XYZ file of C-alpha atoms in Angstrom:
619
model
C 19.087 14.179 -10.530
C 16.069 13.998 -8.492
C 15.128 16.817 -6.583
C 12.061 19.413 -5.433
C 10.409 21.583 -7.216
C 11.433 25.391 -6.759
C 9.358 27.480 -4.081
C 10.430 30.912 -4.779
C 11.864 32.464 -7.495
C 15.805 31.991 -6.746
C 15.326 28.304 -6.958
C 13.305 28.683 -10.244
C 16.266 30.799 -11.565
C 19.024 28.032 -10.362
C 17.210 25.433 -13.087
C 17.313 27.834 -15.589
C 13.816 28.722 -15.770
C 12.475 32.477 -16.579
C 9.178 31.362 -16.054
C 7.027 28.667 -14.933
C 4.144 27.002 -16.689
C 1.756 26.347 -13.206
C 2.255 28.338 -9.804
C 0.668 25.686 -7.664
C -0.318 27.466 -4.208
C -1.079 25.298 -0.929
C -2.447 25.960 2.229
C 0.273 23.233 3.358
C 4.007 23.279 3.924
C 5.418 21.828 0.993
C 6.171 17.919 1.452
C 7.098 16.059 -1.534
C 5.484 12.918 -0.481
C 2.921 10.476 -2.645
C 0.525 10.909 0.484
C 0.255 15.371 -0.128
C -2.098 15.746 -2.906
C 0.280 18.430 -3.944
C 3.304 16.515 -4.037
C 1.379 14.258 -6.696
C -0.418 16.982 -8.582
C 2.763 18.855 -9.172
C 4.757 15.274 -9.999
C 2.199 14.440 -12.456
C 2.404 17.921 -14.306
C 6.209 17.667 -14.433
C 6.210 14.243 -16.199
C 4.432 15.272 -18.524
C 7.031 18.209 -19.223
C 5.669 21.342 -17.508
C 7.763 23.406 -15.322
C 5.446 23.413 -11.803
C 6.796 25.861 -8.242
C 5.265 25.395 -5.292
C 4.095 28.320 -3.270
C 3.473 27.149 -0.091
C 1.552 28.694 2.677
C 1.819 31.857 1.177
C 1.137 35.669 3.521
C -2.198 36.526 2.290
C -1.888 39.672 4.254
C 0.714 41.004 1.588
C 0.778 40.259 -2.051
C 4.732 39.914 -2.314
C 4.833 36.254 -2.255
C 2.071 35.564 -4.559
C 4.080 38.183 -7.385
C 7.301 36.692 -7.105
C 6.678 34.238 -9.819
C 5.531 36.357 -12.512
C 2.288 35.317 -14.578
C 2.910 31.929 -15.213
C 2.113 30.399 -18.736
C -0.140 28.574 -18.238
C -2.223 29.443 -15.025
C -2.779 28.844 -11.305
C -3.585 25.807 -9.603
C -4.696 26.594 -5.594
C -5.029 24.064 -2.988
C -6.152 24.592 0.713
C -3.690 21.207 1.390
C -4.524 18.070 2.473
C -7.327 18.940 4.891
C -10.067 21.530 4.965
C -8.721 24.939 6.068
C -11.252 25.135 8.696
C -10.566 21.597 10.402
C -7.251 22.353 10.278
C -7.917 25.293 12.337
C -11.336 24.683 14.656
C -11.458 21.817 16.629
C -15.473 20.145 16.791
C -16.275 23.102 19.622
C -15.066 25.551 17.432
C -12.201 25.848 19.631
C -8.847 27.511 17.592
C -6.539 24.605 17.043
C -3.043 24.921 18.904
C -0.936 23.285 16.530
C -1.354 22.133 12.619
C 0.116 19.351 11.302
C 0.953 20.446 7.977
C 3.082 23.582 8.950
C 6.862 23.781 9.571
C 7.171 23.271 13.675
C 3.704 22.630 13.855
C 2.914 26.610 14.625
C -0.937 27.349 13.884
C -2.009 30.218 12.235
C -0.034 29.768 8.903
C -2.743 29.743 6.763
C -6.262 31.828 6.377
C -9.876 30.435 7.121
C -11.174 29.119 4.285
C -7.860 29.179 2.146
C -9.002 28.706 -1.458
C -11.541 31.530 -1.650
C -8.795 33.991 0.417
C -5.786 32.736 -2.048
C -7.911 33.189 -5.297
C -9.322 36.145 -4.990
C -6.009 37.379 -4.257
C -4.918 35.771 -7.597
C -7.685 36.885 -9.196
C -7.583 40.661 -8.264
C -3.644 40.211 -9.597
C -3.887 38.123 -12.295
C -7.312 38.888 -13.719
C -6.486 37.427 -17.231
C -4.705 34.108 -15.996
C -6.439 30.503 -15.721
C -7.209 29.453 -11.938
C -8.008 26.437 -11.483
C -8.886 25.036 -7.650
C -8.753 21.403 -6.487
C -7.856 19.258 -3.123
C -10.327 18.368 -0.536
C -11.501 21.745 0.959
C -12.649 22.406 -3.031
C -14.029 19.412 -3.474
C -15.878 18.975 -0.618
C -17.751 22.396 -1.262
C -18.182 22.372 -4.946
C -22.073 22.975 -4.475
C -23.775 24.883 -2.175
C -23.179 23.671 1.230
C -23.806 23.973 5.239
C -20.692 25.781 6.497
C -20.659 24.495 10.339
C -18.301 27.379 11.378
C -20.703 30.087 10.151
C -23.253 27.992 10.355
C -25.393 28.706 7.589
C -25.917 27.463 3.753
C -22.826 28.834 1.397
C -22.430 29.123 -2.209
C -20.234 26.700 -4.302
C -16.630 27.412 -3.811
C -15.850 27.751 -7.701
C -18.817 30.914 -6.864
C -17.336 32.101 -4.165
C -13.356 32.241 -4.982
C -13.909 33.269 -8.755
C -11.753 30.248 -10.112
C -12.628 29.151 -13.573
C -12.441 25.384 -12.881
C -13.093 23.076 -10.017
C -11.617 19.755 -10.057
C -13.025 17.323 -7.853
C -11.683 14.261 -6.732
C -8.358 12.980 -6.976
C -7.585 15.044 -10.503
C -4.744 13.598 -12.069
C -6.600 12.763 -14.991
C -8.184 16.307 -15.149
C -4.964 18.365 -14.541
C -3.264 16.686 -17.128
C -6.114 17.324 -19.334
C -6.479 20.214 -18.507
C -2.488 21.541 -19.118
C -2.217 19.839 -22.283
C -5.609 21.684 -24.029
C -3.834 24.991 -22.617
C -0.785 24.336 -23.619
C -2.371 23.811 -27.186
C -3.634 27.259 -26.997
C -7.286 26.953 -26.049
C -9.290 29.021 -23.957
C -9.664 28.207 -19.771
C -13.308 29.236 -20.453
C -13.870 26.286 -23.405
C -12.940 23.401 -20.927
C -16.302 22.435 -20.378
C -16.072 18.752 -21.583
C -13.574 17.318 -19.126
C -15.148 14.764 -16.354
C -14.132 15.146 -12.890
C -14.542 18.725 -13.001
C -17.305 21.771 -12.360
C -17.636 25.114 -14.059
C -19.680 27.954 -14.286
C -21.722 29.500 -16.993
C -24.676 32.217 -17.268
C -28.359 30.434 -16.860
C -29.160 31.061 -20.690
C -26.072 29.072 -21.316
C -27.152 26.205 -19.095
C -26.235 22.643 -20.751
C -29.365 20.966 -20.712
C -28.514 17.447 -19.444
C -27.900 15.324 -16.267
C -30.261 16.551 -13.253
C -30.189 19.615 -11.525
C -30.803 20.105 -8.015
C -32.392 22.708 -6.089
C -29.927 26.184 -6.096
C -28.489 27.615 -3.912
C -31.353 30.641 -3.021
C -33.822 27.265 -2.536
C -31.234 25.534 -0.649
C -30.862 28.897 2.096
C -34.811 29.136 2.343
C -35.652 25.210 2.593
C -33.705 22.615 5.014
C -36.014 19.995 2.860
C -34.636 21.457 -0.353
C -31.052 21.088 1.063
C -31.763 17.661 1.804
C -32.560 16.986 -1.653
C -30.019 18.802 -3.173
C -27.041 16.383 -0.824
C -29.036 13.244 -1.599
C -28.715 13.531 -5.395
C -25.501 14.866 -5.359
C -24.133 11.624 -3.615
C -26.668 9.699 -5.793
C -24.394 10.656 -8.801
C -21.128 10.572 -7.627
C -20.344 7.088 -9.719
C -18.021 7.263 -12.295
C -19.972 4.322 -14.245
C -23.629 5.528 -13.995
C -23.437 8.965 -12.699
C -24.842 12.137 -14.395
C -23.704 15.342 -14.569
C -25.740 17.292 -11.804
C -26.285 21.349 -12.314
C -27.373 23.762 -9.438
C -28.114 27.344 -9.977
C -26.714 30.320 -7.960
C -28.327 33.369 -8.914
C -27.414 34.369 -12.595
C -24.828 31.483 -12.908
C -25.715 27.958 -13.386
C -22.700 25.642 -11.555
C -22.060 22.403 -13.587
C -20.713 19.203 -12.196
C -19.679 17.311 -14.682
C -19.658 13.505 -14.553
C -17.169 12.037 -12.684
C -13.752 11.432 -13.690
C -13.136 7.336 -13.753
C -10.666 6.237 -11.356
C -6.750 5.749 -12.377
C -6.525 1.972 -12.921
C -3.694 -0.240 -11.436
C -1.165 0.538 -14.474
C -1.731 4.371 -13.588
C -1.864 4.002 -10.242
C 1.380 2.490 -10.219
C 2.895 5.058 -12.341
C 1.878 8.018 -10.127
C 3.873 6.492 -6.957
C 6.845 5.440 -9.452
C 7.142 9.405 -9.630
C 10.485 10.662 -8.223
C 8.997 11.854 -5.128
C 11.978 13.060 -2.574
C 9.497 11.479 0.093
C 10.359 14.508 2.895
C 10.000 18.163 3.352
C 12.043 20.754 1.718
C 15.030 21.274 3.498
C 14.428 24.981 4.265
C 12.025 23.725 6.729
C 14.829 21.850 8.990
C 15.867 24.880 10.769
C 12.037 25.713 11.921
C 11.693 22.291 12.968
C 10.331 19.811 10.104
C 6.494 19.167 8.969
C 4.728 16.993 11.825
C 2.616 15.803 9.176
C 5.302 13.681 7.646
C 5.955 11.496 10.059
C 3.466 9.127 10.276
C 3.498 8.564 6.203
C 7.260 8.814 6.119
C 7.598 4.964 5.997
C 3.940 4.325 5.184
C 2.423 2.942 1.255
C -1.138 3.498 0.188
C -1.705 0.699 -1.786
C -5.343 1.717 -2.748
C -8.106 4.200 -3.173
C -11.458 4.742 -2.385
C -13.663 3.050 0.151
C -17.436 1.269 -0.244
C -17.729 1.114 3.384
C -19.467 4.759 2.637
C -20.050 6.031 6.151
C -22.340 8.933 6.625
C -19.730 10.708 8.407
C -16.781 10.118 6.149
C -15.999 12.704 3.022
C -13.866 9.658 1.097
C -16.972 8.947 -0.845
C -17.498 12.465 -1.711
C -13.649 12.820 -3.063
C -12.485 9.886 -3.756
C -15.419 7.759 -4.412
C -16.777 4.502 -3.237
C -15.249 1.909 -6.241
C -11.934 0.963 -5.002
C -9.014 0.715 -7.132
C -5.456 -0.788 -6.358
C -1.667 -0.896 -7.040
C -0.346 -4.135 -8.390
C 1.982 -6.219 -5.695
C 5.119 -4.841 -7.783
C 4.666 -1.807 -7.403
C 4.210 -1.734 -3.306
C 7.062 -3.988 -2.913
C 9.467 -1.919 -4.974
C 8.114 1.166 -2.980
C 8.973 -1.042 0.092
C 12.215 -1.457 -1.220
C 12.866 2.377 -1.697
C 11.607 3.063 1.755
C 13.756 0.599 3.320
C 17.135 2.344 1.817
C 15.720 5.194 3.470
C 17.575 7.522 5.951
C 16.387 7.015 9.475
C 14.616 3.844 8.334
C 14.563 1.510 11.526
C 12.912 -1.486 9.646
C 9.562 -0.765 10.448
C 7.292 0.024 7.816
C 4.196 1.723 9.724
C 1.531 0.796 7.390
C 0.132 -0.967 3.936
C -3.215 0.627 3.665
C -5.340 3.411 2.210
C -9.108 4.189 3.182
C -9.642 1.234 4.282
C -6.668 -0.955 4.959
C -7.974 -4.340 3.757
C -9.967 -3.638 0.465
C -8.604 -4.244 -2.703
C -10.847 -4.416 -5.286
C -14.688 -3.267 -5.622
C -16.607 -5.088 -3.411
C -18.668 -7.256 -6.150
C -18.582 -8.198 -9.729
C -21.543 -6.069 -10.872
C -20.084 -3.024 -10.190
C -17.521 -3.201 -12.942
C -19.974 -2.687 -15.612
C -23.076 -1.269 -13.609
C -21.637 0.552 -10.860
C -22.463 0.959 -7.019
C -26.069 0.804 -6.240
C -27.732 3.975 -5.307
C -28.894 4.415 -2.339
C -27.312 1.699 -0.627
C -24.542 0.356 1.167
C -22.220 -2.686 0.579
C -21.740 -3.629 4.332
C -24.618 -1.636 6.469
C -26.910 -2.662 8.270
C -25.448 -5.593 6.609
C -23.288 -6.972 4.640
C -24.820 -7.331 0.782
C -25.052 -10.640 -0.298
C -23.168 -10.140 -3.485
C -20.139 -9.360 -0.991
C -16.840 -10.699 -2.137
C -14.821 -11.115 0.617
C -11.180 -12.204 -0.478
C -7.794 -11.308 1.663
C -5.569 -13.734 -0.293
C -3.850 -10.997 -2.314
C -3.563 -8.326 0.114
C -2.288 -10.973 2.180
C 0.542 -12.113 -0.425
C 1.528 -8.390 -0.643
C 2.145 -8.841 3.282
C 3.914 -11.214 2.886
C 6.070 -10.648 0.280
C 7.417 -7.011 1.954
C 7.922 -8.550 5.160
C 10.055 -11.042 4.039
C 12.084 -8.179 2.109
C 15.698 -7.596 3.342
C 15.929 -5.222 6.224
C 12.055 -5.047 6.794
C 11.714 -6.067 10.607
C 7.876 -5.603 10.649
C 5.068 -4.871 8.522
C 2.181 -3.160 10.192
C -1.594 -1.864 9.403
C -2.775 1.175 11.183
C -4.665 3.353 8.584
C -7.684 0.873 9.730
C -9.483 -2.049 8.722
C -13.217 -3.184 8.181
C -13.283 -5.736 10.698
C -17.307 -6.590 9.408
C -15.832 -7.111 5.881
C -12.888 -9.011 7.244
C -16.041 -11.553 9.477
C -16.990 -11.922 5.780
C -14.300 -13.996 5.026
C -14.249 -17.832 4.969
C -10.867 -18.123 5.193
C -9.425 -16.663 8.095
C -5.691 -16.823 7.314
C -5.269 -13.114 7.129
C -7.452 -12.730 10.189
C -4.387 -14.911 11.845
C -1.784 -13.521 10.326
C -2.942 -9.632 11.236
C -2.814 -10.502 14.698
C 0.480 -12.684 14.581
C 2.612 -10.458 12.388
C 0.860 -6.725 11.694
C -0.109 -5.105 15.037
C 1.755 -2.827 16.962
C 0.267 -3.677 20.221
C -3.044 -2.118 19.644
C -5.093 -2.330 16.954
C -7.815 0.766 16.141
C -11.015 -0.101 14.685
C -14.161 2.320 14.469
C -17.354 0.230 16.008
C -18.329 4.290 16.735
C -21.705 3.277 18.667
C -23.059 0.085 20.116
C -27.151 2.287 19.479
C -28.410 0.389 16.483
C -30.962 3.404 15.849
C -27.608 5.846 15.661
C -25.376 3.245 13.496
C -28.225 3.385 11.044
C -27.767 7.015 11.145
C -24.174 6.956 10.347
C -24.338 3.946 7.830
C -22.284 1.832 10.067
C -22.485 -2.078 10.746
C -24.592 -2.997 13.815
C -22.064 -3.511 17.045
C -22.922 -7.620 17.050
C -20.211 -7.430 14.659
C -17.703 -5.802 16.203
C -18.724 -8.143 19.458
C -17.647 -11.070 16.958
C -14.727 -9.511 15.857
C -13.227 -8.633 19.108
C -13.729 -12.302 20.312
C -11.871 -13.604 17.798
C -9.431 -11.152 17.521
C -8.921 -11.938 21.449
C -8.869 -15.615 20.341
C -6.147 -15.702 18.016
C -3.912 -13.367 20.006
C -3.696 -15.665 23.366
C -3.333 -18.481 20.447
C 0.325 -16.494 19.588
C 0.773 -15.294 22.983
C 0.642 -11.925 22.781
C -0.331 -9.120 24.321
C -1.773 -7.028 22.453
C -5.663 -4.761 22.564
C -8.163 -3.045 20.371
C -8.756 0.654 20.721
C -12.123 1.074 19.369
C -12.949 4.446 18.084
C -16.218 5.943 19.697
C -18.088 9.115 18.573
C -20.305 11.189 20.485
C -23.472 13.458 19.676
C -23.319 11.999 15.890
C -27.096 12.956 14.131
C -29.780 10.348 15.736
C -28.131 9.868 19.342
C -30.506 11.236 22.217
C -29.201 10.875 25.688
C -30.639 7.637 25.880
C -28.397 6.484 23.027
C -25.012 7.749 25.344
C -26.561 6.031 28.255
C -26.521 2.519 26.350
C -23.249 3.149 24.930
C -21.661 4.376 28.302
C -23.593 0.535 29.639
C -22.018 -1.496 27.056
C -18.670 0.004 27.569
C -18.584 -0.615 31.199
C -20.128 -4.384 30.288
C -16.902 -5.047 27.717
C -14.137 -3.192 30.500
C -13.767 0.038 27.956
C -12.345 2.763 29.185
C -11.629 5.047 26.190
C -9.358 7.668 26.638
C -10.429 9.965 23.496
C -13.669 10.352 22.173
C -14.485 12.165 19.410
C -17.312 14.650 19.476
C -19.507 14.959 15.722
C -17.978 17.384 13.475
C -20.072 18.509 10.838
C -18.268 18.995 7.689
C -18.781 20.061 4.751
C -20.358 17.410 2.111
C -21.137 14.352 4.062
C -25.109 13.283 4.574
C -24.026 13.167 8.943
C -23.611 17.061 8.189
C -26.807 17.725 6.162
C -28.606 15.549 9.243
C -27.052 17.987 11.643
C -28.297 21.212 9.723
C -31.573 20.284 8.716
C -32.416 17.155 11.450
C -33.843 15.031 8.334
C -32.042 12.480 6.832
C -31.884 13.006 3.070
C -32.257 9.189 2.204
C -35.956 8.835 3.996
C -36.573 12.486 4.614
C -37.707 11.584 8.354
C -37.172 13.492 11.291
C -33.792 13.006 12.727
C -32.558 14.091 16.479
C -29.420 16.094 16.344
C -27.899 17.526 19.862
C -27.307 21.343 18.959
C -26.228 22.633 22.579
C -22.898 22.739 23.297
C -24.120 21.439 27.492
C -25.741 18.471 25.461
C -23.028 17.722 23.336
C -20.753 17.809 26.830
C -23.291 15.413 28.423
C -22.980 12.762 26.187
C -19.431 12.829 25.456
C -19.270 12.807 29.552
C -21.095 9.084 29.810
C -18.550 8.173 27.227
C -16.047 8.730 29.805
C -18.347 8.011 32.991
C -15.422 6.250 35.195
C -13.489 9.586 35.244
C -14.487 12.086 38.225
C -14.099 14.912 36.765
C -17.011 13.732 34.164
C -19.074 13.200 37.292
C -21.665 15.945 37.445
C -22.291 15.718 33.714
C -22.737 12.519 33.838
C -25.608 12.581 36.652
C -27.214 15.856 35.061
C -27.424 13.277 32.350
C -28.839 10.296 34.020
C -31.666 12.493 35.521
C -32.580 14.035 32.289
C -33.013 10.766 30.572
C -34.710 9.416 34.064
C -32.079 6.861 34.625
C -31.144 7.627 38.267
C -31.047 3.644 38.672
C -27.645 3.993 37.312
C -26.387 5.967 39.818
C -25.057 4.683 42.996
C -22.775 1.545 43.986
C -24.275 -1.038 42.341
C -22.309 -3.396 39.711
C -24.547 -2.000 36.775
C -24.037 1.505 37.922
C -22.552 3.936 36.037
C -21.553 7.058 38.297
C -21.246 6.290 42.482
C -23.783 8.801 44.426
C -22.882 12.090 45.250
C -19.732 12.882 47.481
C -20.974 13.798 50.874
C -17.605 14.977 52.247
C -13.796 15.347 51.106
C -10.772 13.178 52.414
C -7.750 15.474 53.585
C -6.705 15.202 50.327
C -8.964 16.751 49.068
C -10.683 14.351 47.224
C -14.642 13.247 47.227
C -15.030 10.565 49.255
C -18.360 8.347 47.969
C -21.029 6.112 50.368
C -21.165 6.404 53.758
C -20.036 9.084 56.096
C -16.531 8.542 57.182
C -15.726 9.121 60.814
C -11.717 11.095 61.595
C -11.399 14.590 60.355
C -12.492 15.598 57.023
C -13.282 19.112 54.804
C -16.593 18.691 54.396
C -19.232 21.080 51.883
C-alpha cells in the first residue's frame, strides 16, 4: 500500500525498520508531490530498494531532531527545498519575507539563512564519518564561487563552505542513484569522483588535469573582471553533449565540476512521475494548516524539462539546462487520469507545462548530436534560423486530456514563449490556447519594451510581443471571449538607466497597461543578470554595463512602472527631472504624471490644474 515515507523515528519503527539507508533533510515541509525535488529524490531511492526518511525543516538551534535517526547506512542527503533559502526568506529589498510557501500554515522563519551550509555542518560536527551529500537548487546554484546579494560580496563554493563530500547539480536522479548503488557496494564517498552531474573536492596536488579551469575563488574576490570570466565559462560548459568538466581553486582545495549529467530521456522521465507519489502533504501538517505551496501544483503535470529560451535572469539553465526533454503523451494522460480521481478535484486541471509551457523538444536538429551553441541564444534578439517551431504534439496532448472523462478544462499558466509560438506556421494551437486553455488572463513575460535592456537580459525585442498581443486579441473577439494578458514587467534589471523606465512607463500608457505588480531585479545566485549587477560588465562582451545600486533609484524606476498611481507621484517626477524629461509632466495626452497638486479637496485629496474656487486645505 502506497504511502509516505517516515519523518521521525516512530514512523520508521511502524515499517519495521531499525535503521534507514539515507536521512534526506529539507529546508521544506515535506510534500510528496512529483513537483518537490525531494518528493522525487526520495521516490527514486526507494525504487530502487533503499529505505529513505524525510527530515523536514529540522530545529537547527538543537541537535535532537537531526539524532533521532541514528547514523544511517548509507549517508546524508541535505536539501535547502525547492527554492534558495535566502529567496525564500528576503524579498528583492532585502526585506524579511512574511510568509513561506513551503512551510506548514505558511509561518516564516522555519528554516535558517542559507540552509545547506547551517544543516551540514551540523551533520558534519555529528556525524563526522558519514557520507553527505548536498543537492537541490540553493546547491546547485552556488556550486562555484559566487556573488551572494544578501552579503553582498564573492562566496566560496557551497560543497567549501558546508563540508559535504559531494555536490550534485542539476536535477540528480541519475547521480543519486549512482551514487547509492557504488555505496551500497561498499566503496568509499571519497572515490566517487567519476560520476557526471556532480562536483567534489580534492587537495591542489591532486588536481585532475582536464576540462578548463576558471579563475578561483581568491582571483574571483580581488577582480570583478576575473568573476566575469569565471560565470561566462561556467555557463559556456553547462551542455551535457559538449561540455567539459570546469575546475576552480579555493585556497588549498581544487573544486571539480564534473561534466554534466545527460538529461533523463522520455522512457525515464516517464518512469519518475509513474512513482507512487501520495501527491499531498503529510497529514501531520493538517492540524497547522496544510503547505501553501501545494496548491497550485496539486492538480498541475510538468510534462517537460529544461528551457532554451535561456534568459539572463533565469537560473533554469544553470540547473536544469537549456536542451529540453519530454514525457511521452501516455504518460501525461494517465497522470491526468490519476489527478482527476483525486479528492477535491473540481475538473479543472490548472496546468500542462514545465519551464516553458509550450516546448517540447530541443529547439533544432543539430543539437542532438552537437549540442546548444555557445554563446548564443535560440530565440534572442531573434529567433535562430534553424528554429523548429512545431505545436502539433503538445497540442494532441491537449487535446487528448481535455476530452478525458470528468476533465472540465485544461489550462496553461506555468507560461509560454509567445516569440517561439509567432514562429509557428500553423496557428492551430495559437487558436486553440485562446479558445480552450485560458483562465481569463493569460501571463506572459515581455519584461521591457528598452531594446538596449532586453539585450541585457537575453530577451526577444518587444515588436514581438506587440505581434503577439494583436493576435492573441484577434482570436479571442473571434470566440467571444473576454479574456486579457498580464504581461510580466521587471524593473532596475542590469542595463536600464532612468531613461530606459521612462520609455517603458511611455509604452505602457500607449498600449492602456496598468500593471499592478512589478517585479524589482533580484540578483541571485548563478545567473549572468547577477554577475552584471556585481561587477557592471557583462561577461559575454566584457563591456561596461549600467546597473542601479541605490535603493532611491531602484524605487524611481519601479515608480514610472506604476506612474498612474498617486502615491507613485513624487518618485515619479524626481524621476522625470533627473532624466530631463519634465515634458512628460503635466496634462497633456503623452504625459505621464499631472503637475504638482496646488491645494487639497475636503477630502483630503490633491486636487491637479487650476486653482479651485469653495473652501479647500491648502499647503
Amino acid at each position: 500500500m502506497c504511502s509516505f515515507l517516515p519523518i521521525n523515528a516512530k514512523e520508521c519503527k511502524s515499517r519495521g525498520w531499525d535503521t534507514v539507508d539515507f536521512v534526506y533533510v529539507t529546508g521544506d515541509a515535506y510534500v510528496d508531490h512529483p513537483s518537490f525535488g525531494v518528493s522525487i529524490i526520495s521516490r527514486v531511492l526507494e525504487n530502487e530498494g533503499f529505505k529513505v526518511a524525510i527530515l523536514s525543516q529540522p530545529n537547527w538551534k538543537n541537535d535532537s531532531d537531526f539524532t533521532q535517526f541514528g547514523t544511517p547506512r548509507l549517508g546524508f542527503l541535505v536539501t535547502a527545498g525547492n527554492i534558495d533559502s535566502m529567496v525564500a526568506h528576503y524579498t528583492a529589498a532585502k526585506k524579511i519575507r512574511r510568509d513561506d510557501a513551503y512551510t506548514p500554515g505558511g509561518k516564516a522563519g522555519k528554516r535558517p539563512d542559507r540552509a545547506v551550509t547551517v544543516y551540514s555542518k551540523i551533520i558534519k560536527r555529528l556525524y563526522p564519518a558519514s557520507p553527505l551529500i548536498i543537492g537541490g537548487l540553493e546547491a546547485s546554484l552556488r556550486r562555484f564561487a559566487h556573488y551572494d546579494y544578501w552579503a553582498d560580496k564573492i562566496m566560496p563554493s557551497v560543497l567549501i563552505d558546508s563540508g559535504a563530500d559531494i555536490l550534485i547539480y542539476g536535477m540528480g536522479e541519475k547521480q543519486i542513484v549512482q551514487i547509492a548503488r557504488r555505496l551500497d557496494s561498499g566503496e568509499s564517498v571519497n572515490s566517487l569522483t567519476d560520476i557526471k552531474g556532480t562536483c567534489y573536492a580534492v587537495d591542489v596536488r591532486d588536481t585532475p588535469y582536464r576540462g578548463v579551469e576558471v579563475p578561483s575563488f581568491e582571483n574571483c574576490v580581488n577582480s570583478k573582471k576575473e568573476y566575469a570570466k569565471s560565470v561566462r565559462t561556467e555557463q559556456d560548459e553547462q551542455d551535457h553533449i559538449r561540455g567539459r568538466a570546469v575546475r576552480q581553486r579555493h585556497g588549498k582545495l581544487m573544486l571539480v565540476q564534473n561534466e554534466p549529467m545527460p538529461p533523463l530521456e522520455t522512457e525515464e522521465l516517464d518512469k519518475v512521475y509513474s512513482l507512487p507519489y501520495m501527491r499531498s502533504y503529510h497529514p501531520s501538517y493538517e492540524p497547522l494548516g496544510s503547505v501553501p505551496g501545494i496548491e497550485e501544483v496539486r492538480f498541475s503535470i510538468t510534462h517537460n524539462r529544461g528551457c532554451y529560451g535561456g534568459c539572463n535572469f533565469c537560473s533554469i539553465q544553470f540547473h536544469q539546462g537549456r536542451y529540453v526533454t519530454s514525457r511521452s503523451k501516455e504518460s501525461i494522460v494517465n497522470e491526468a487520469k490519476l489527478i482527476s480521481k483525486m479528492p477535491g478535484f473540481k475538473g479543472y486541471i490548472h496546468d500542462i507545462g514545465g519551464p516553458t509551457a509550450n516546448f517540447r523538444r530541443p529547439s533544432c536538429d543539430i543539437q542532438l548530436s552537437k549540442g546548444l551553441c555557445k554563446g548564443k541564444k535560440c530565440l534572442a534578439p531573434k529567433p535562430c534560423p534553424n528554429l523548429i517551431a512545431d505545436h502539433s504534439e503538445y497540442l494532441d496532448i491537449l487535446r487528448s486530456v481535455r476530452s478525458l472523462p470528468n476533465i472540465k478544462k485544461v489550462f496553461i499558466r506555468s507560461g509560454i514563449r509567445y516569440d517561439y509560438l509567432l514562429q509557428d506556421k500553423d496557428d492551430t494551437f495559437f487558436k486553440e490556447l485562446v479558445k480552450y486553455h485560458v483562465s481569463g488572463q493569460l501571463k506572459v513575460a515581455p519584461e521591457h519594451c528598452s531594446a538596449a535592456v532586453l539585450d541585457k537580459m537575453g530577451k526577444p525585442h518587444i515588436e514581438a510581443y506587440i505581434e503577439f498581443s494583436k493576435r492573441y486579441f484577434s482570436y479571442t473577439n473571434s470566440v467571444h471571449k473576454e479574456q486579457y494578458l498580464v504581461p510580466y514587467l521587471m524593473s532596475s534589471h542590469p542595463g536600464s538607466t532612468l531613461d530606459d523606465a521612462i520609455e517603458l512607463a511611455c509604452f505602457l500608457k500607449k498600449n492602456h497597461i496598468r500593471p499592478e505588480q512589478v517585479q524589482d531585479f533580484y540578483p541571485t545566485p548563478g545567473t549572468i543578470s547577477t554577475c552584471m549587477f556585481y561587477t557592471g560588465l557583462d561577461p559575454y562582451t566584457m563591456e561596461p554595463v549600467y546597473v542601479a545600486k541605490t535603493s532611491h533609484e531602484k524605487a524611481m524606476q519601479r515608480a514610472l512602472l506604476q506612474y498612474y498611481d498617486p502615491k507613485k507621484r513624487e518618485l515619479c517626477e524626481e524621476a522625470l527631472r533627473r532624466a530631463h524629461r519634465q515634458d512628460l509632466i503635466g496634462s497633456g495626452k503623452n504625459c505621464l504624471i499631472p503637475p504638482a497638486p496646488r491645494q487639497y479637496n475636503k477630502n483630503k485629496r490633491p486636487v491637479y490644474g487650476k486653482k479651485q474656487t469653495g473652501k479647500r486645505k491648502t499647503k
